[in-house]
Amino acid sequence: MIDDPPGDGPRRSPALARPYAWTEGRTAPAVEIAVEALVETTADGRAEAAYQTSSALAEVLELCVRPRSLMEIAALLALPLGVVRVLVSDLMQDYLVIVRDTLSDTATWDERHDLMERVLHGLRDL
């Protein structure tokens, strides 16, 4: 069921299915993805969105036409963060999305602090 909040797109009501049903029983992603990492659908992903058998995968592809953080995807789809990590990891392995880290391992304290501020502001906006 899709509700239309006064935001920038559809938002799902919480699913009644158990989280492992969305991920075919898997609880850990093949690739670790940070909550603030930006996910964007590739050209192949945009073409593939119409053919996805899983509605959750198709919804992730549609949402990520515009880059979105992993946390934002979970909030917009009303799915647990762990489920979204597994779904995005699957899409990433199929080259249907790209995931960009927001910080490198050599980031300064100021860069990390700035990121935390942006994440907090993003959470307040959700």
PDB file of C-alpha atoms in Angstrom:
ATOM      1  CA  MET A   1       0.000   0.000   0.000  1.00  0.00           C
ATOM      2  CA  ILE A   2       1.362   3.407  -0.911  1.00  0.00           C
ATOM      3  CA  ASP A   3       0.523   6.597   0.934  1.00  0.00           C
ATOM      4  CA  ASP A   4       1.258  10.039  -0.440  1.00  0.00           C
ATOM      5  CA  PRO A   5       2.918  12.155   2.246  1.00  0.00           C
ATOM      6  CA  PRO A   6       3.468  15.840   1.700  1.00  0.00           C
ATOM      7  CA  GLY A   7       7.015  15.095   0.585  1.00  0.00           C
ATOM      8  CA  ASP A   8       8.727  14.338  -2.621  1.00  0.00           C
ATOM      9  CA  GLY A   9       7.338  10.937  -3.455  1.00  0.00           C
ATOM     10  CA  PRO A  10       5.412   7.859  -2.430  1.00  0.00           C
ATOM     11  CA  ARG A  11       5.970   6.274   0.915  1.00  0.00           C
ATOM     12  CA  ARG A  12       5.124   2.699   1.783  1.00  0.00           C
ATOM     13  CA  SER A  13       3.220   1.740   4.848  1.00  0.00           C
ATOM     14  CA  PRO A  14       5.079  -0.819   6.974  1.00  0.00           C
ATOM     15  CA  ALA A  15       5.008  -4.277   5.440  1.00  0.00           C
ATOM     16  CA  LEU A  16       3.393  -7.169   7.249  1.00  0.00           C
ATOM     17  CA  ALA A  17       5.958  -9.643   5.896  1.00  0.00           C
ATOM     18  CA  ARG A  18       8.928 -10.572   8.066  1.00  0.00           C
ATOM     19  CA  PRO A  19      12.163  -8.829   7.014  1.00  0.00           C
ATOM     20  CA  TYR A  20      13.795 -12.087   5.910  1.00  0.00           C
ATOM     21  CA  ALA A  21      10.973 -12.578   3.386  1.00  0.00           C
ATOM     22  CA  TRP A  22      12.149  -9.458   1.526  1.00  0.00           C
ATOM     23  CA  THR A  23      15.716 -10.801   1.355  1.00  0.00           C
ATOM     24  CA  GLU A  24      14.980 -14.493   0.737  1.00  0.00           C
ATOM     25  CA  GLY A  25      16.177 -15.400   4.218  1.00  0.00           C
ATOM     26  CA  ARG A  26      19.477 -13.510   4.064  1.00  0.00           C
ATOM     27  CA  THR A  27      20.291 -11.231   6.945  1.00  0.00           C
ATOM     28  CA  ALA A  28      23.738  -9.971   5.957  1.00  0.00           C
ATOM     29  CA  PRO A  29      24.645  -8.034   2.800  1.00  0.00           C
ATOM     30  CA  ALA A  30      27.371  -9.343   0.501  1.00  0.00           C
ATOM     31  CA  VAL A  31      29.012  -5.902   0.744  1.00  0.00           C
ATOM     32  CA  GLU A  32      29.014  -3.613   3.774  1.00  0.00           C
ATOM     33  CA  ILE A  33      27.390  -0.266   3.018  1.00  0.00           C
ATOM     34  CA  ALA A  34      27.492   2.734   5.345  1.00  0.00           C
ATOM     35  CA  VAL A  35      24.154   4.308   6.289  1.00  0.00           C
ATOM     36  CA  GLU A  36      25.216   7.624   4.796  1.00  0.00           C
ATOM     37  CA  ALA A  37      26.510   6.152   1.520  1.00  0.00           C
ATOM     38  CA  LEU A  38      24.794   7.519  -1.572  1.00  0.00           C
ATOM     39  CA  VAL A  39      23.019   5.014  -3.818  1.00  0.00           C
ATOM     40  CA  GLU A  40      22.227   5.875  -7.442  1.00  0.00           C
ATOM     41  CA  THR A  41      20.551   3.803 -10.127  1.00  0.00           C
ATOM     42  CA  THR A  42      22.728   3.142 -13.185  1.00  0.00           C
ATOM     43  CA  ALA A  43      21.509   3.329 -16.800  1.00  0.00           C
ATOM     44  CA  ASP A  44      21.216  -0.473 -16.759  1.00  0.00           C
ATOM     45  CA  GLY A  45      19.248  -0.215 -13.519  1.00  0.00           C
ATOM     46  CA  ARG A  46      16.789   2.250 -15.020  1.00  0.00           C
ATOM     47  CA  ALA A  47      16.214  -0.119 -17.941  1.00  0.00           C
ATOM     48  CA  GLU A  48      15.914  -3.116 -15.604  1.00  0.00           C
ATOM     49  CA  ALA A  49      13.452  -1.499 -13.149  1.00  0.00           C
ATOM     50  CA  ALA A  50      10.425  -2.492 -15.217  1.00  0.00           C
ATOM     51  CA  TYR A  51      11.505  -6.144 -15.279  1.00  0.00           C
ATOM     52  CA  GLN A  52      12.286  -6.692 -11.598  1.00  0.00           C
ATOM     53  CA  THR A  53      10.345  -9.568 -10.069  1.00  0.00           C
ATOM     54  CA  SER A  54      10.696  -8.156  -6.545  1.00  0.00           C
ATOM     55  CA  SER A  55       8.697  -5.007  -5.974  1.00  0.00           C
ATOM     56  CA  ALA A  56      11.158  -3.946  -3.256  1.00  0.00           C
ATOM     57  CA  LEU A  57      14.077  -4.076  -5.704  1.00  0.00           C
ATOM     58  CA  ALA A  58      12.082  -2.126  -8.303  1.00  0.00           C
ATOM     59  CA  GLU A  59      11.160   0.488  -5.695  1.00  0.00           C
ATOM     60  CA  VAL A  60      14.802   0.919  -4.678  1.00  0.00           C
ATOM     61  CA  LEU A  61      15.758   1.381  -8.344  1.00  0.00           C
ATOM     62  CA  GLU A  62      13.015   3.966  -8.849  1.00  0.00           C
ATOM     63  CA  LEU A  63      13.897   5.886  -5.673  1.00  0.00           C
ATOM     64  CA  CYS A  64      17.586   5.999  -6.528  1.00  0.00           C
ATOM     65  CA  VAL A  65      17.248   7.641  -9.920  1.00  0.00           C
ATOM     66  CA  ARG A  66      18.185  10.614  -7.753  1.00  0.00           C
ATOM     67  CA  PRO A  67      21.062   9.770  -5.371  1.00  0.00           C
ATOM     68  CA  ARG A  68      19.804   8.866  -1.896  1.00  0.00           C
ATOM     69  CA  SER A  69      21.471   7.677   1.266  1.00  0.00           C
ATOM     70  CA  LEU A  70      20.888   4.136   2.468  1.00  0.00           C
ATOM     71  CA  MET A  71      19.161   5.550   5.540  1.00  0.00           C
ATOM     72  CA  GLU A  72      16.829   7.660   3.400  1.00  0.00           C
ATOM     73  CA  ILE A  73      15.864   4.650   1.257  1.00  0.00           C
ATOM     74  CA  ALA A  74      14.977   2.665   4.379  1.00  0.00           C
ATOM     75  CA  ALA A  75      12.870   5.531   5.721  1.00  0.00           C
ATOM     76  CA  LEU A  76      11.034   6.155   2.455  1.00  0.00           C
ATOM     77  CA  LEU A  77      10.247   2.470   1.954  1.00  0.00           C
ATOM     78  CA  ALA A  78       9.454   1.912   5.653  1.00  0.00           C
ATOM     79  CA  LEU A  79      11.760  -1.110   5.673  1.00  0.00           C
ATOM     80  CA  PRO A  80      14.399  -2.055   8.244  1.00  0.00           C
ATOM     81  CA  LEU A  81      17.874  -0.738   7.463  1.00  0.00           C
ATOM     82  CA  GLY A  82      19.300  -4.290   7.378  1.00  0.00           C
ATOM     83  CA  VAL A  83      16.800  -5.324   4.708  1.00  0.00           C
ATOM     84  CA  VAL A  84      17.661  -2.302   2.580  1.00  0.00           C
ATOM     85  CA  ARG A  85      21.381  -3.062   2.972  1.00  0.00           C
ATOM     86  CA  VAL A  86      20.831  -6.572   1.560  1.00  0.00           C
ATOM     87  CA  LEU A  87      18.649  -5.296  -1.315  1.00  0.00           C
ATOM     88  CA  VAL A  88      21.107  -2.545  -2.287  1.00  0.00           C
ATOM     89  CA  SER A  89      24.012  -4.977  -2.028  1.00  0.00           C
ATOM     90  CA  ASP A  90      22.215  -7.323  -4.448  1.00  0.00           C
ATOM     91  CA  LEU A  91      21.544  -4.482  -6.879  1.00  0.00           C
ATOM     92  CA  MET A  92      25.146  -3.329  -6.590  1.00  0.00           C
ATOM     93  CA  GLN A  93      26.482  -6.777  -7.466  1.00  0.00           C
ATOM     94  CA  ASP A  94      24.264  -6.780 -10.567  1.00  0.00           C
ATOM     95  CA  TYR A  95      25.597  -3.295 -11.546  1.00  0.00           C
ATOM     96  CA  LEU A  96      22.088  -1.828 -11.308  1.00  0.00           C
ATOM     97  CA  VAL A  97      23.132   0.766  -8.717  1.00  0.00           C
ATOM     98  CA  ILE A  98      26.373   2.419  -7.749  1.00  0.00           C
ATOM     99  CA  VAL A  99      27.205   3.210  -4.149  1.00  0.00           C
ATOM    100  CA  ARG A 100      29.421   6.152  -3.301  1.00  0.00           C
ATOM    101  CA  ASP A 101      31.003   6.513   0.104  1.00  0.00           C
ATOM    102  CA  THR A 102      30.770   9.997   1.489  1.00  0.00           C
ATOM    103  CA  LEU A 103      34.137   9.896   3.275  1.00  0.00           C
ATOM    104  CA  SER A 104      37.477   8.282   2.597  1.00  0.00           C
ATOM    105  CA  ASP A 105      39.594   6.536   5.197  1.00  0.00           C
ATOM    106  CA  THR A 106      41.816   9.617   5.322  1.00  0.00           C
ATOM    107  CA  ALA A 107      38.986  12.083   6.058  1.00  0.00           C
ATOM    108  CA  THR A 108      39.783  14.784   8.587  1.00  0.00           C
ATOM    109  CA  TRP A 109      37.902  15.339  11.819  1.00  0.00           C
ATOM    110  CA  ASP A 110      36.254  18.437  10.280  1.00  0.00           C
ATOM    111  CA  GLU A 111      35.012  16.407   7.285  1.00  0.00           C
ATOM    112  CA  ARG A 112      33.603  13.746   9.604  1.00  0.00           C
ATOM    113  CA  HIS A 113      31.942  16.380  11.812  1.00  0.00           C
ATOM    114  CA  ASP A 114      30.408  18.039   8.742  1.00  0.00           C
ATOM    115  CA  LEU A 115      29.017  14.684   7.608  1.00  0.00           C
ATOM    116  CA  MET A 116      27.478  14.041  11.026  1.00  0.00           C
ATOM    117  CA  GLU A 117      25.804  17.454  10.875  1.00  0.00           C
ATOM    118  CA  ARG A 118      24.370  16.700   7.409  1.00  0.00           C
ATOM    119  CA  VAL A 119      23.097  13.313   8.573  1.00  0.00           C
ATOM    120  CA  LEU A 120      21.404  14.891  11.607  1.00  0.00           C
ATOM    121  CA  HIS A 121      19.757  17.525   9.419  1.00  0.00           C
ATOM    122  CA  GLY A 122      18.638  14.798   7.018  1.00  0.00           C
ATOM    123  CA  LEU A 123      17.109  12.804   9.857  1.00  0.00           C
ATOM    124  CA  ARG A 124      15.204  15.838  11.066  1.00  0.00           C
ATOM    125  CA  ASP A 125      13.862  16.419   7.543  1.00  0.00           C
ATOM    126  CA  LEU A 126      12.570  12.840   7.312  1.00  0.00           C
TER     127      LEU A 126
END
